[in-house]
Coordinates of C-alpha atoms and ligand atoms in Angstrom, one line a residue:
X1 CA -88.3 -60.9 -30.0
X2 CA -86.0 -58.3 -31.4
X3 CA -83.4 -59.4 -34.1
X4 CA -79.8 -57.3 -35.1
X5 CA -78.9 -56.9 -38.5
X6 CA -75.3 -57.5 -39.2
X7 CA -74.0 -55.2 -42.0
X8 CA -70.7 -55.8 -44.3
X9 CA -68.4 -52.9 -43.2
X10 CA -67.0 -52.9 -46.6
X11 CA -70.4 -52.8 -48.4
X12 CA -72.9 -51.5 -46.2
X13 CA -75.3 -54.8 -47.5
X14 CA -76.8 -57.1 -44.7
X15 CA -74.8 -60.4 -43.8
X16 CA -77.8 -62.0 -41.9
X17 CA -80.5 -61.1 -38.9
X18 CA -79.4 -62.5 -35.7
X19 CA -82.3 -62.9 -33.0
X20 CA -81.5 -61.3 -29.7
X21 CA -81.4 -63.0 -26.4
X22 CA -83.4 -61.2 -23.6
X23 CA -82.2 -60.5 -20.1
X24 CA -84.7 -63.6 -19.0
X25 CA -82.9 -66.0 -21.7
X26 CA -79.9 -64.7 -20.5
X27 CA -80.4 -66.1 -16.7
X28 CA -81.7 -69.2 -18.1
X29 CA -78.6 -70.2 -19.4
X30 CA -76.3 -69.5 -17.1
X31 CA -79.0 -71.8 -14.8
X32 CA -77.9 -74.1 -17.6
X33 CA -74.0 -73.2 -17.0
X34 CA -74.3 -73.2 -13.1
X35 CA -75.8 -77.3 -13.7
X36 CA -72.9 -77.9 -16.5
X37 CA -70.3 -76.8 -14.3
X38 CA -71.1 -79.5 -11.9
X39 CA -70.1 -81.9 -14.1
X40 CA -67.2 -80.3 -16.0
X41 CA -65.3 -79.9 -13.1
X42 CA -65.3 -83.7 -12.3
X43 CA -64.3 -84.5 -15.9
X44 CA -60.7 -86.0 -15.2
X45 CA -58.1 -84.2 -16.3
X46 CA -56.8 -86.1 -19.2
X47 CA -60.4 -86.7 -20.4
X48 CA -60.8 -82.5 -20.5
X49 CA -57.4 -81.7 -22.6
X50 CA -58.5 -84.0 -25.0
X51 CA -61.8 -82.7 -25.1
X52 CA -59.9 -78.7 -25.8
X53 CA -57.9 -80.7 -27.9
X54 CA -61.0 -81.9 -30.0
X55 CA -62.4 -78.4 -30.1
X56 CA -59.0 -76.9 -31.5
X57 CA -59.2 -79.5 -34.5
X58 CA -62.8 -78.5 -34.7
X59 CA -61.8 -74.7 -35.3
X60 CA -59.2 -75.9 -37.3
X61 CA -61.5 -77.7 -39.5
X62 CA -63.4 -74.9 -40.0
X63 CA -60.9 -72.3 -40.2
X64 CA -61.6 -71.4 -43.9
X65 CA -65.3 -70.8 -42.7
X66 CA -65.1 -68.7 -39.7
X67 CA -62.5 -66.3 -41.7
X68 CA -64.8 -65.9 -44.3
X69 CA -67.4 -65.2 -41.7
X70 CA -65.3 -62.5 -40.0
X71 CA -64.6 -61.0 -43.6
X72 CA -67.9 -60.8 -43.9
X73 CA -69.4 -59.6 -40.4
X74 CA -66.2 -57.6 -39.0
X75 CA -64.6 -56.6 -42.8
X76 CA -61.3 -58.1 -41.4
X77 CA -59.0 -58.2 -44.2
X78 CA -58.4 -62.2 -45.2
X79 CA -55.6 -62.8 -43.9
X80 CA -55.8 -61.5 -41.1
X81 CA -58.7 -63.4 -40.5
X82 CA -57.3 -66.5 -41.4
X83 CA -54.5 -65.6 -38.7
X84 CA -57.0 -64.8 -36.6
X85 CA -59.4 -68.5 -36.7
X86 CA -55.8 -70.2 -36.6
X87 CA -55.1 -67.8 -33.5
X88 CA -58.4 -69.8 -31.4
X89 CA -56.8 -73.3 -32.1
X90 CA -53.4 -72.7 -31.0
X91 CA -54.9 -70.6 -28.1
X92 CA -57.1 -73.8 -27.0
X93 CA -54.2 -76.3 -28.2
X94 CA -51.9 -74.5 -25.7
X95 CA -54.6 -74.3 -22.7
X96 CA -55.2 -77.9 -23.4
X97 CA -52.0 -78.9 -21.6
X98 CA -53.4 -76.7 -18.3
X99 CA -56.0 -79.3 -17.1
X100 CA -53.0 -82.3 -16.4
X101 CA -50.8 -79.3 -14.5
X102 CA -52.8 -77.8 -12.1
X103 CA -51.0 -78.6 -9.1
X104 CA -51.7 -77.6 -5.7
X105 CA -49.2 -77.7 -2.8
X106 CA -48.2 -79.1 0.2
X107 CA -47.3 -77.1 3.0
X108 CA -45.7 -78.8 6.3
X109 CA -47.5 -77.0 9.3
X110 CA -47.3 -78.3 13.2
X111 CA -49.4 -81.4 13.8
X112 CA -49.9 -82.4 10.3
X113 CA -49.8 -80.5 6.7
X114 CA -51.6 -78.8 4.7
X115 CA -52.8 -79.3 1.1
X116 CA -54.0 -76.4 -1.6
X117 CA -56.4 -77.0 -4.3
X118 CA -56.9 -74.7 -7.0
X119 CA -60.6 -75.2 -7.3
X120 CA -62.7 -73.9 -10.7
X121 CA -64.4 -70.2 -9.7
X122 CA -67.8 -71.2 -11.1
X123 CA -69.4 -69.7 -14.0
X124 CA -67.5 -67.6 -16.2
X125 CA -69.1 -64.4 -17.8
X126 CA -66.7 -63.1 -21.1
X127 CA -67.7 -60.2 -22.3
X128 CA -66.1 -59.4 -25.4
X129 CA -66.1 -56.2 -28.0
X130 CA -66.1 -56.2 -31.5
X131 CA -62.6 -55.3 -32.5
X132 CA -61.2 -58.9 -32.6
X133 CA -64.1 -61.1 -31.8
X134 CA -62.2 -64.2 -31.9
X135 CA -59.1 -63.9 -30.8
X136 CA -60.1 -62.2 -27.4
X137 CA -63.0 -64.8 -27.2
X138 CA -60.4 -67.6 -27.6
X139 CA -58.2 -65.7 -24.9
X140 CA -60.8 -66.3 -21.8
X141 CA -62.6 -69.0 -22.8
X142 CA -59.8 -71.9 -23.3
X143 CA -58.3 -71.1 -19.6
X144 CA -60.9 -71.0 -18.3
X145 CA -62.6 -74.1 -19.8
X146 CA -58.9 -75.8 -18.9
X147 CA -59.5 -74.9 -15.6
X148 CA -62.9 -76.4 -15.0
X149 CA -65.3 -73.2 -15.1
X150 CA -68.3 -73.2 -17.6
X151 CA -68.3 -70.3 -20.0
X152 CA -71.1 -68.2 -21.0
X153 CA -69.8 -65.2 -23.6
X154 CA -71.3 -62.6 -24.9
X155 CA -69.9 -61.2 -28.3
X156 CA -70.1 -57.8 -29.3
X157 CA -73.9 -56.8 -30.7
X158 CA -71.9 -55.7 -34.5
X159 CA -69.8 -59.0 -34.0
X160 CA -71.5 -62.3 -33.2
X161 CA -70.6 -64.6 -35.9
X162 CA -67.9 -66.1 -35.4
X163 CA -68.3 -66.3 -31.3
X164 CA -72.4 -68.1 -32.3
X165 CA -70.2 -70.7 -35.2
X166 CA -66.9 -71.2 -32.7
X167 CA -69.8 -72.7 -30.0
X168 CA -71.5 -75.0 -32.2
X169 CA -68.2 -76.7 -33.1
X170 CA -67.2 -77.0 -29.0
X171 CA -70.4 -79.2 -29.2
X172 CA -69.5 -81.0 -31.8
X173 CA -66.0 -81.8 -30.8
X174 CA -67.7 -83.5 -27.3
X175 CA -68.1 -80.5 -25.0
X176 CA -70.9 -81.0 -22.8
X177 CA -73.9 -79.1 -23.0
X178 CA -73.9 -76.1 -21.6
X179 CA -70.4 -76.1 -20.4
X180 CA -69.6 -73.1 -23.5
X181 CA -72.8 -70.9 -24.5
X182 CA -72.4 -67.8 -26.3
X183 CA -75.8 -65.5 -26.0
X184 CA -75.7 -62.8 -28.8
X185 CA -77.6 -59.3 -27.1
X186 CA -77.2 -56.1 -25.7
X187 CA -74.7 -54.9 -23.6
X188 CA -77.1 -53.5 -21.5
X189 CA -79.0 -56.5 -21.3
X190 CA -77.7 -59.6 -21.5
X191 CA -73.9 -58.4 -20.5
X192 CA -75.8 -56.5 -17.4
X193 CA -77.6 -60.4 -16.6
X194 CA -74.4 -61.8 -16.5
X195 CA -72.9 -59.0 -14.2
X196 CA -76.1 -59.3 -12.0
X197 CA -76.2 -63.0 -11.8
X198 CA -75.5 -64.4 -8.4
X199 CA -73.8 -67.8 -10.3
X200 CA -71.6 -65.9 -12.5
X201 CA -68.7 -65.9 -10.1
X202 CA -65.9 -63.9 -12.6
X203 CA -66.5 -61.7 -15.5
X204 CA -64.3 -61.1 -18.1
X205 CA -64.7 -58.1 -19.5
X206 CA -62.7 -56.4 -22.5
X207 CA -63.9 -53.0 -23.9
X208 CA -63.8 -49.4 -23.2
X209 CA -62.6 -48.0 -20.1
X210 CA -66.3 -46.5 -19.6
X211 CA -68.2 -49.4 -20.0
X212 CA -65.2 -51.4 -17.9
X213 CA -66.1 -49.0 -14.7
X214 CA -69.4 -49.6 -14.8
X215 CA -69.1 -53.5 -15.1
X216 CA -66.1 -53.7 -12.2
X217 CA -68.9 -51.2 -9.3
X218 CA -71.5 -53.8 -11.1
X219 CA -69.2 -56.8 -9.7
X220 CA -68.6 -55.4 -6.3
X221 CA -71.5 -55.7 -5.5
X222 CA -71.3 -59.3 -5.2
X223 CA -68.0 -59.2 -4.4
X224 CA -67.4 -61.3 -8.0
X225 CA -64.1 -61.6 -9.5
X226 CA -63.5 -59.2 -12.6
X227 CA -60.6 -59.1 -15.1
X228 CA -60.3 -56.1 -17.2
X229 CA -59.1 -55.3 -20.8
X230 CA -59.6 -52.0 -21.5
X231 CA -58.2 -48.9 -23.8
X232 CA -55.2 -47.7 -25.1
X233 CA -52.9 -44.9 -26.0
X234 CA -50.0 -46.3 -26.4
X235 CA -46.8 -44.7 -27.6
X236 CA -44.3 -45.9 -30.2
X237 CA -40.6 -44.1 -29.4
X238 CA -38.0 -43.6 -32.1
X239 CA -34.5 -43.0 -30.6
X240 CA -32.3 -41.7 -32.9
X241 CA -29.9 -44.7 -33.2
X242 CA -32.6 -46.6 -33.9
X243 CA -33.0 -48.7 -37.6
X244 CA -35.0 -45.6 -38.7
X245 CA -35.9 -47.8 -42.1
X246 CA -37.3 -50.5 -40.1
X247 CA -38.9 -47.7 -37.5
X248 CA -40.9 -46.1 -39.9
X249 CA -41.6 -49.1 -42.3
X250 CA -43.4 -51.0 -39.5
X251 CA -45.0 -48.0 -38.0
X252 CA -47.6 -48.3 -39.8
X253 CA -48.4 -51.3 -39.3
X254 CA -48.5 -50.6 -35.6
X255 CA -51.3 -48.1 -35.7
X256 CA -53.0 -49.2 -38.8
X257 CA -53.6 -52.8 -38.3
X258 CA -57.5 -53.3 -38.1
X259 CA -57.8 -50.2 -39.3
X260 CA -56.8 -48.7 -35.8
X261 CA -59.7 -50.6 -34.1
X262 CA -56.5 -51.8 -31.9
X263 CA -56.5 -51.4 -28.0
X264 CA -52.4 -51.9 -28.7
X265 CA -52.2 -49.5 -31.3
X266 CA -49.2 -47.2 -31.1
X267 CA -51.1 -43.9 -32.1
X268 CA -48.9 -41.7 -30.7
X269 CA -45.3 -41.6 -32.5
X270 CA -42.6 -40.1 -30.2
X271 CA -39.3 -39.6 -32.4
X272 CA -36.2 -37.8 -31.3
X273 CA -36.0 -34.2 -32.8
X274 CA -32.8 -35.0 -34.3
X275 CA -33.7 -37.6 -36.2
X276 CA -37.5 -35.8 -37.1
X277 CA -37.2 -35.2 -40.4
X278 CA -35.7 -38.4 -41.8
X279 CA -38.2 -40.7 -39.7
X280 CA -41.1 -38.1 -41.5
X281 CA -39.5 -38.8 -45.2
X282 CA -39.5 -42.6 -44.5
X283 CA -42.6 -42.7 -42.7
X284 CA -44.7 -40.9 -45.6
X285 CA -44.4 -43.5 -48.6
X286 CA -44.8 -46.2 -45.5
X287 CA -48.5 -45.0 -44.9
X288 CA -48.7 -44.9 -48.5
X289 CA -47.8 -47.9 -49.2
X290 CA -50.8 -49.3 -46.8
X291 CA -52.7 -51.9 -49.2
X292 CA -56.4 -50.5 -47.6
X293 CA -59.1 -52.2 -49.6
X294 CA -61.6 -54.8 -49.9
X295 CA -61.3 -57.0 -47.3
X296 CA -62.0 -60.4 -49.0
X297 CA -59.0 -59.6 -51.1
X298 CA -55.4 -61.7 -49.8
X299 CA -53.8 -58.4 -51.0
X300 CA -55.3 -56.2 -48.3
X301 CA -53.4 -54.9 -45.4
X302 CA -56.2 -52.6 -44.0
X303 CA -60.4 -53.1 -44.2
X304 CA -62.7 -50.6 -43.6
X305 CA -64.1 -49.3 -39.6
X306 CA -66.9 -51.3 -38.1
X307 CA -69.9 -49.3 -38.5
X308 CA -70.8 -45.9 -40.1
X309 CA -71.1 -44.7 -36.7
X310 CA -67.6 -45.4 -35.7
X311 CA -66.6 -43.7 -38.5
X312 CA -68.4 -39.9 -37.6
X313 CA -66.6 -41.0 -34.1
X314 CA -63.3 -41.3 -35.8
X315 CA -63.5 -38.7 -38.1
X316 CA -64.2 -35.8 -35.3
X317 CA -60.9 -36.2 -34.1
X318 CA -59.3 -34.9 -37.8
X319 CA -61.7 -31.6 -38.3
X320 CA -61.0 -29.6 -41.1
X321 CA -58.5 -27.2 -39.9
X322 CA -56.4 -30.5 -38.0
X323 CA -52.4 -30.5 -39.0
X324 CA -53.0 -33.3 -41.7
X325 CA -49.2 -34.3 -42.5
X326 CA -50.2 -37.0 -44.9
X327 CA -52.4 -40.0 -45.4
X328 CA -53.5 -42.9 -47.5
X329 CA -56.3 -43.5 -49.7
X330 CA -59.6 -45.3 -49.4
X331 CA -61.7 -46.9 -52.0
X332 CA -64.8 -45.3 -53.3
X333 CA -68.4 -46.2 -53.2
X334 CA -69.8 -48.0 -50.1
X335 CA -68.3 -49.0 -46.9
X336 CA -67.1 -47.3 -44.1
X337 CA -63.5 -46.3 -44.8
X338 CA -61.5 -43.6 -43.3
X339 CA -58.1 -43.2 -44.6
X340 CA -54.7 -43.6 -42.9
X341 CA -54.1 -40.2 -41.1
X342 CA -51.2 -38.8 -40.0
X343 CA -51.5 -35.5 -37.9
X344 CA -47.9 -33.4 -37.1
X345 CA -47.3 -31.2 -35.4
X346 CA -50.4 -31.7 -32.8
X347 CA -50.9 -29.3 -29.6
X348 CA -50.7 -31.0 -26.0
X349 CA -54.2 -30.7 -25.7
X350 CA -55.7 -31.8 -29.2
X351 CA -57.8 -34.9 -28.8
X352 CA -56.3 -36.6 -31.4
X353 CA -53.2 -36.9 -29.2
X354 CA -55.1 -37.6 -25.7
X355 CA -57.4 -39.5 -26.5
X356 CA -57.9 -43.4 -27.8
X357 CA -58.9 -42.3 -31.2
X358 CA -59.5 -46.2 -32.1
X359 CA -59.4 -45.6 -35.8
X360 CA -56.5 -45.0 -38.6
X361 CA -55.1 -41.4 -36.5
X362 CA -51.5 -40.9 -35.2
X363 CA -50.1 -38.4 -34.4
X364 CA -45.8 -37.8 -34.5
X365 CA -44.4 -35.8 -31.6
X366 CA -40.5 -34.8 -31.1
X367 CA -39.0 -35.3 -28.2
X368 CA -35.6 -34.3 -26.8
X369 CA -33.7 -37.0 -25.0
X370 CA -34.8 -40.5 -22.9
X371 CA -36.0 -38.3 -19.3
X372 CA -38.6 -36.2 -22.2
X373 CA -39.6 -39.6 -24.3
X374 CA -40.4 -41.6 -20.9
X375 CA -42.5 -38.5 -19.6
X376 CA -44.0 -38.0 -22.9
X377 CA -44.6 -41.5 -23.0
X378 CA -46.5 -41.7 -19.5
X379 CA -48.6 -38.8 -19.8
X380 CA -51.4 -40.2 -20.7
X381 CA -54.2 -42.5 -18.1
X382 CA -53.3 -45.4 -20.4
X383 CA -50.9 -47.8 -20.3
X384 CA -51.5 -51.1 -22.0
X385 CA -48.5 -51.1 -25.0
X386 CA -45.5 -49.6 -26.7
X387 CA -42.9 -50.0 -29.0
X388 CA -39.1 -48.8 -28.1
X389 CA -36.3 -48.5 -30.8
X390 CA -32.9 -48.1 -30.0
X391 CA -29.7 -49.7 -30.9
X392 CA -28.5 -49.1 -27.5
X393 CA -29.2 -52.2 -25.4
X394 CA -29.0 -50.7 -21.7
X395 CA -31.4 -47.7 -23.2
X396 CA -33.9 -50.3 -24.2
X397 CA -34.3 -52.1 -20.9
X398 CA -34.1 -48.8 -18.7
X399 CA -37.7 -47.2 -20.9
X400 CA -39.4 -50.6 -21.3
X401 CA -38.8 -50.3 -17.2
X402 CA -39.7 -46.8 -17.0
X403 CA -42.7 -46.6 -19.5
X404 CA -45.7 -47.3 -17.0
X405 CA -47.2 -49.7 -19.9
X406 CA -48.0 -53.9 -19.4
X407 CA -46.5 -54.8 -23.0
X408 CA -43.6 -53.3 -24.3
X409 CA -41.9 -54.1 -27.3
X410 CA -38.6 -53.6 -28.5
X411 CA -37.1 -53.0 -32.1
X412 CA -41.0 -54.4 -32.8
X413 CA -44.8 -53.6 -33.3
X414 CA -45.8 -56.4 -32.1
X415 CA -48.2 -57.2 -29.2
X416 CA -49.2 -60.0 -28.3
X417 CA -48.3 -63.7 -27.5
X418 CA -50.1 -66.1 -26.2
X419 CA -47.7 -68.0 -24.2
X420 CA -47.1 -64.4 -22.2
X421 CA -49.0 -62.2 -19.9
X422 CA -51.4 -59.6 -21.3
X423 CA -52.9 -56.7 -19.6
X424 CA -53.1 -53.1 -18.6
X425 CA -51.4 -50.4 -16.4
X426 CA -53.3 -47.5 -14.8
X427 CA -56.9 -47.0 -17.0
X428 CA -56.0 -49.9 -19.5
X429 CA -56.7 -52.5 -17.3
X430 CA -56.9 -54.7 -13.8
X431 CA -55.5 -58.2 -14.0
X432 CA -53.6 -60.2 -16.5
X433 CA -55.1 -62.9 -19.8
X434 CA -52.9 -65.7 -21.6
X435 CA -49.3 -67.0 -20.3
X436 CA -48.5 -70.0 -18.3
X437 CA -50.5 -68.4 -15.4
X438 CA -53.7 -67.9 -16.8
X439 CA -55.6 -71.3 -16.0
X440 CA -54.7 -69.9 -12.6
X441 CA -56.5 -66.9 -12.4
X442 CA -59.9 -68.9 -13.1
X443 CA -59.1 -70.9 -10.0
X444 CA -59.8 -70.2 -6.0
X445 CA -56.9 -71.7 -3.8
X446 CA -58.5 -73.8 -1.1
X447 CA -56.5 -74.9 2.1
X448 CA -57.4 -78.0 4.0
X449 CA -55.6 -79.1 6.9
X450 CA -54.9 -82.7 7.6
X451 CA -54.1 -83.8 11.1
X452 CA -51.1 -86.4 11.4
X453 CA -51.0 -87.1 14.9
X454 CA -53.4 -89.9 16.6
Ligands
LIG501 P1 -67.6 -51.3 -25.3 O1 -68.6 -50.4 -25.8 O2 -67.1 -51.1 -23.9 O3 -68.3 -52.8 -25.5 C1 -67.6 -53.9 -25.1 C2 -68.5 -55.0 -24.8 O4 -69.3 -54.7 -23.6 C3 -69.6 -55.3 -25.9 O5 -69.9 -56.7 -25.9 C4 -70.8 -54.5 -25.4 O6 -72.0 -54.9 -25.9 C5 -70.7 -54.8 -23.9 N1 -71.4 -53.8 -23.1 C6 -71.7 -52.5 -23.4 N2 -72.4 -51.9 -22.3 C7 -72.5 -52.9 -21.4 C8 -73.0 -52.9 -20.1 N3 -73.6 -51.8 -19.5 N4 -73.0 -54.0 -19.3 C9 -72.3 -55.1 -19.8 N5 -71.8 -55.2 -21.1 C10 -71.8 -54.0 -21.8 O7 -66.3 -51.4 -26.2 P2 -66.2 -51.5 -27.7 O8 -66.6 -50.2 -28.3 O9 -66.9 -52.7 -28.2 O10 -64.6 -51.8 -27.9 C11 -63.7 -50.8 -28.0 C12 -62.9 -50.6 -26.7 O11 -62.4 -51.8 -26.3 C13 -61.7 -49.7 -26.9 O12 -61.6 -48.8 -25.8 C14 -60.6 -50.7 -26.9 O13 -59.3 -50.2 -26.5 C15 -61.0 -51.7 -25.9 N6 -60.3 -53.0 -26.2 C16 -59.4 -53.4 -25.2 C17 -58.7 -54.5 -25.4 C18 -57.7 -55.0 -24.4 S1 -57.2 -56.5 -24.5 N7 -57.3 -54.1 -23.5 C19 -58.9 -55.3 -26.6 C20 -59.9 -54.9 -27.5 C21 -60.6 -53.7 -27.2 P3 -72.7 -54.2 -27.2 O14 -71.9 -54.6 -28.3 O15 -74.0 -54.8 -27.2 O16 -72.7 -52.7 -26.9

């Protein structure tokens, strides 16, 4: 029986052991899943969107608990953890009106008609990394429970915490047995069993773009149903009508936010040459500004990275001779902090600028009119985000259509919404999470034909 310790980013001190679950374990409960399912499925509709609506007042109950959890185990700042707990019950609260809506159709053919039936796939394997464990928990596993599949997740091996706590209150708000395990373990283990299991019938996977080719060739050999949410390198263009004050005071917050550890962080800045030096005078007392600190404190904006590891990972990309423009600070003693970083001017081919850094890094480019930001902007194997800021209303939709991204933003840093698609272009991703649709996607369409003449 192995056991992984789970370390405080921000002090380095153990949380708390959690035991393993072995690539044997790992088949036996989705045996458990596959027998679950059987049953969830026939749960009437009403009776399994008051059930998600049980487990959202569960996690709501609890809220206080699972931030402090993800404080402790993830050094989240507060509140964004508190956003983040609150972010699983409106995530299962909205999914709980899926169950009552999923409507098939009827198709008039010759000599009768035919009926569709959006059927549950099965099993569901989530497979989720340790950047936002809850959130992108929440984001397959309510859809999918809405759409009558059983659920077996596992969290990151840094991470499990909050994924282990969120499945002991879906028992206690009524869910059956079974129909929502979470099975803390390696990737290489117990994500591989769920991959290799012939009753897992759709894996959802979110992590690196290495990882995610390994698990789709894994799938395709049964032929299973894959969604993936993978990395990012996403850019954040400053025209230079834009609200430069608003440009450059949010910019940080589009990079910085989890300290980086942000598949939709905008870590490369792309601002219009003309307008260079002003965004750079604003932008400077912005990453300044950036609260970073202990994480259990209201006050912080920005915790420290996930693992000393990470760190040395993050830190290679900023060697000593890199263009440093200007950063932040970082508190002293233990924990693994890296400051805000800004790096300008950078070459083409410096890492830093090509690669998902996934840590506190940007880098600022000029560019010379829209043609140079939306090449700029595409030239990269990414595209999952983006930011666009303009004044100029026609400019704004022509690059959000241009920029070869699945999220785009305008005169914003944000990202994500719940009630909308989310998803990848190119290397970021195959297949869309959240919106209306979602349920959907965790459905096969069946067509029965029903004769109507004697
Ligand atoms: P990965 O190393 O890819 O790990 C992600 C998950 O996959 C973890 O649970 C990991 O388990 C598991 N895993 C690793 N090897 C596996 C294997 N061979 N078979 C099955 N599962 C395996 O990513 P990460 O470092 O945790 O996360 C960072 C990456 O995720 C970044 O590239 C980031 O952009 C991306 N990300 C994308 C999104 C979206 S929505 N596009 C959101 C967040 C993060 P262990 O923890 O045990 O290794």
């Amino acid at each position: 029986m192995s056991v992984f310790t789970v370390l405080n980013p921000a002090t380095e001190e153990p949380v708390t052991t959690v035991t393993q679950v072995s690539a044997e374990q790992a088949d036996e409960a989705i045996d458990r899943a596959a027998a679950a399912q059987a049953s969830w499925r026939d749960v009437a509709p009403g009776d399994r969107a008051a059930l998600l609506r049980a487990f959202a007042a569960a996690v709501d109950g609890a809220s206080s608990e699972l931030a402090d959890l993800e404080v402790a185990g993830s050094g989240h700042p507060l509140g964004q953890a508190r956003w983040e707990a609150g972010h699983v019950r409106d995530v299962l609260l909205y999914y709980s009106a899926a169950p009552e809506r999923l409507c098939g159709r009827q198709i008039p053919v010759p000599g009768g008609l035919n009926v569709t039936f959006g059927e549950p796939v099965g099993v569901v394997g989530l497979i989720v990394p340790w950047n936002f464990p809850m959130p992108i928990l929440s984001w397959g596993l309510a859809p999918a429970l809405a759409a009558g599949c059983a659920v077996v997740a596992k969290p990151a091996q840094a991470t499990p915490l909050t994924a282990m706590r969120i499945a002991e209150l879906a028992v206690e708000a009524g869910l059956p047995e079974g129909v929502f395990q979470v099975l803390p373990g390696r990737g290489g283990e117990v994500g591989q069993a769920l991959v290799d299991h012939p009753s897992v019938r759709k894996i959802v996977f979110t992590g690196s773009t290495e990882v995610g080719r390994s698990i789709m060739a894994g799938c395709a050999r049964q032929v299973k149903r894959v969604t993936l949410e993978l990395g990012g390198k996403s850019a954040n263009i400053v025209f230079a009508d834009a609200d430069l004050e608003r440009a450059a005071a949010t910019a940080p917050y589009a990079v910085f936010d989890n300290a980086g550890q942000d598949c939709c962080a905008r870590s490369r800045i792309l601002v219009q040459a003309s307008v260079l030096e002003a965004f750079m005078e604003l932008f400077e007392p912005a990453v300044q500004g950036v609260a970073v600190g202990d994480p259990a404190s209201a006050q912080t904006e920005m915790g420290p990275l996930i693992s000393a590891a990470h760190r040395e990972h993050v830190a290679s990309y900023v060697p000593s001779d890199a263009p440093v423009a200007f950063r932040g600070s970082v508190p002293d003693g233990p924990g693994f902090w890296y400051p805000p970083t800004v790096l300008a001017p950078v070459r083409p081919d410096d890492p830093a600028y090509t690669e998902e850094v996934f840590g506190p890094v940007v880098t600022v480019t000029p560019f010379t009119d829209e043609a140079d930001a939306i090449a700029i902007a595409n030239d990269t194997p990414y595209g999952l985000s983006g930011s666009i800021w303009t004044r100029d209303v026609g400019r704004a939709i022509r690059v959000a259509r241009a920029v070869d991204s699945g999220n785009l933003s305008v005169n914003s840093h944000s990202s994500v919404r719940y009630w909308t698609p989310f998803g990848g272009f190119k290397q970021s991703g195959l297949g869309r999470e959240l919106g209306p649709d979602a349920p959907d996607a965790f459905t096969e369409t069946k067509n029965v034909f029903i004769a109507t003449e004697g």
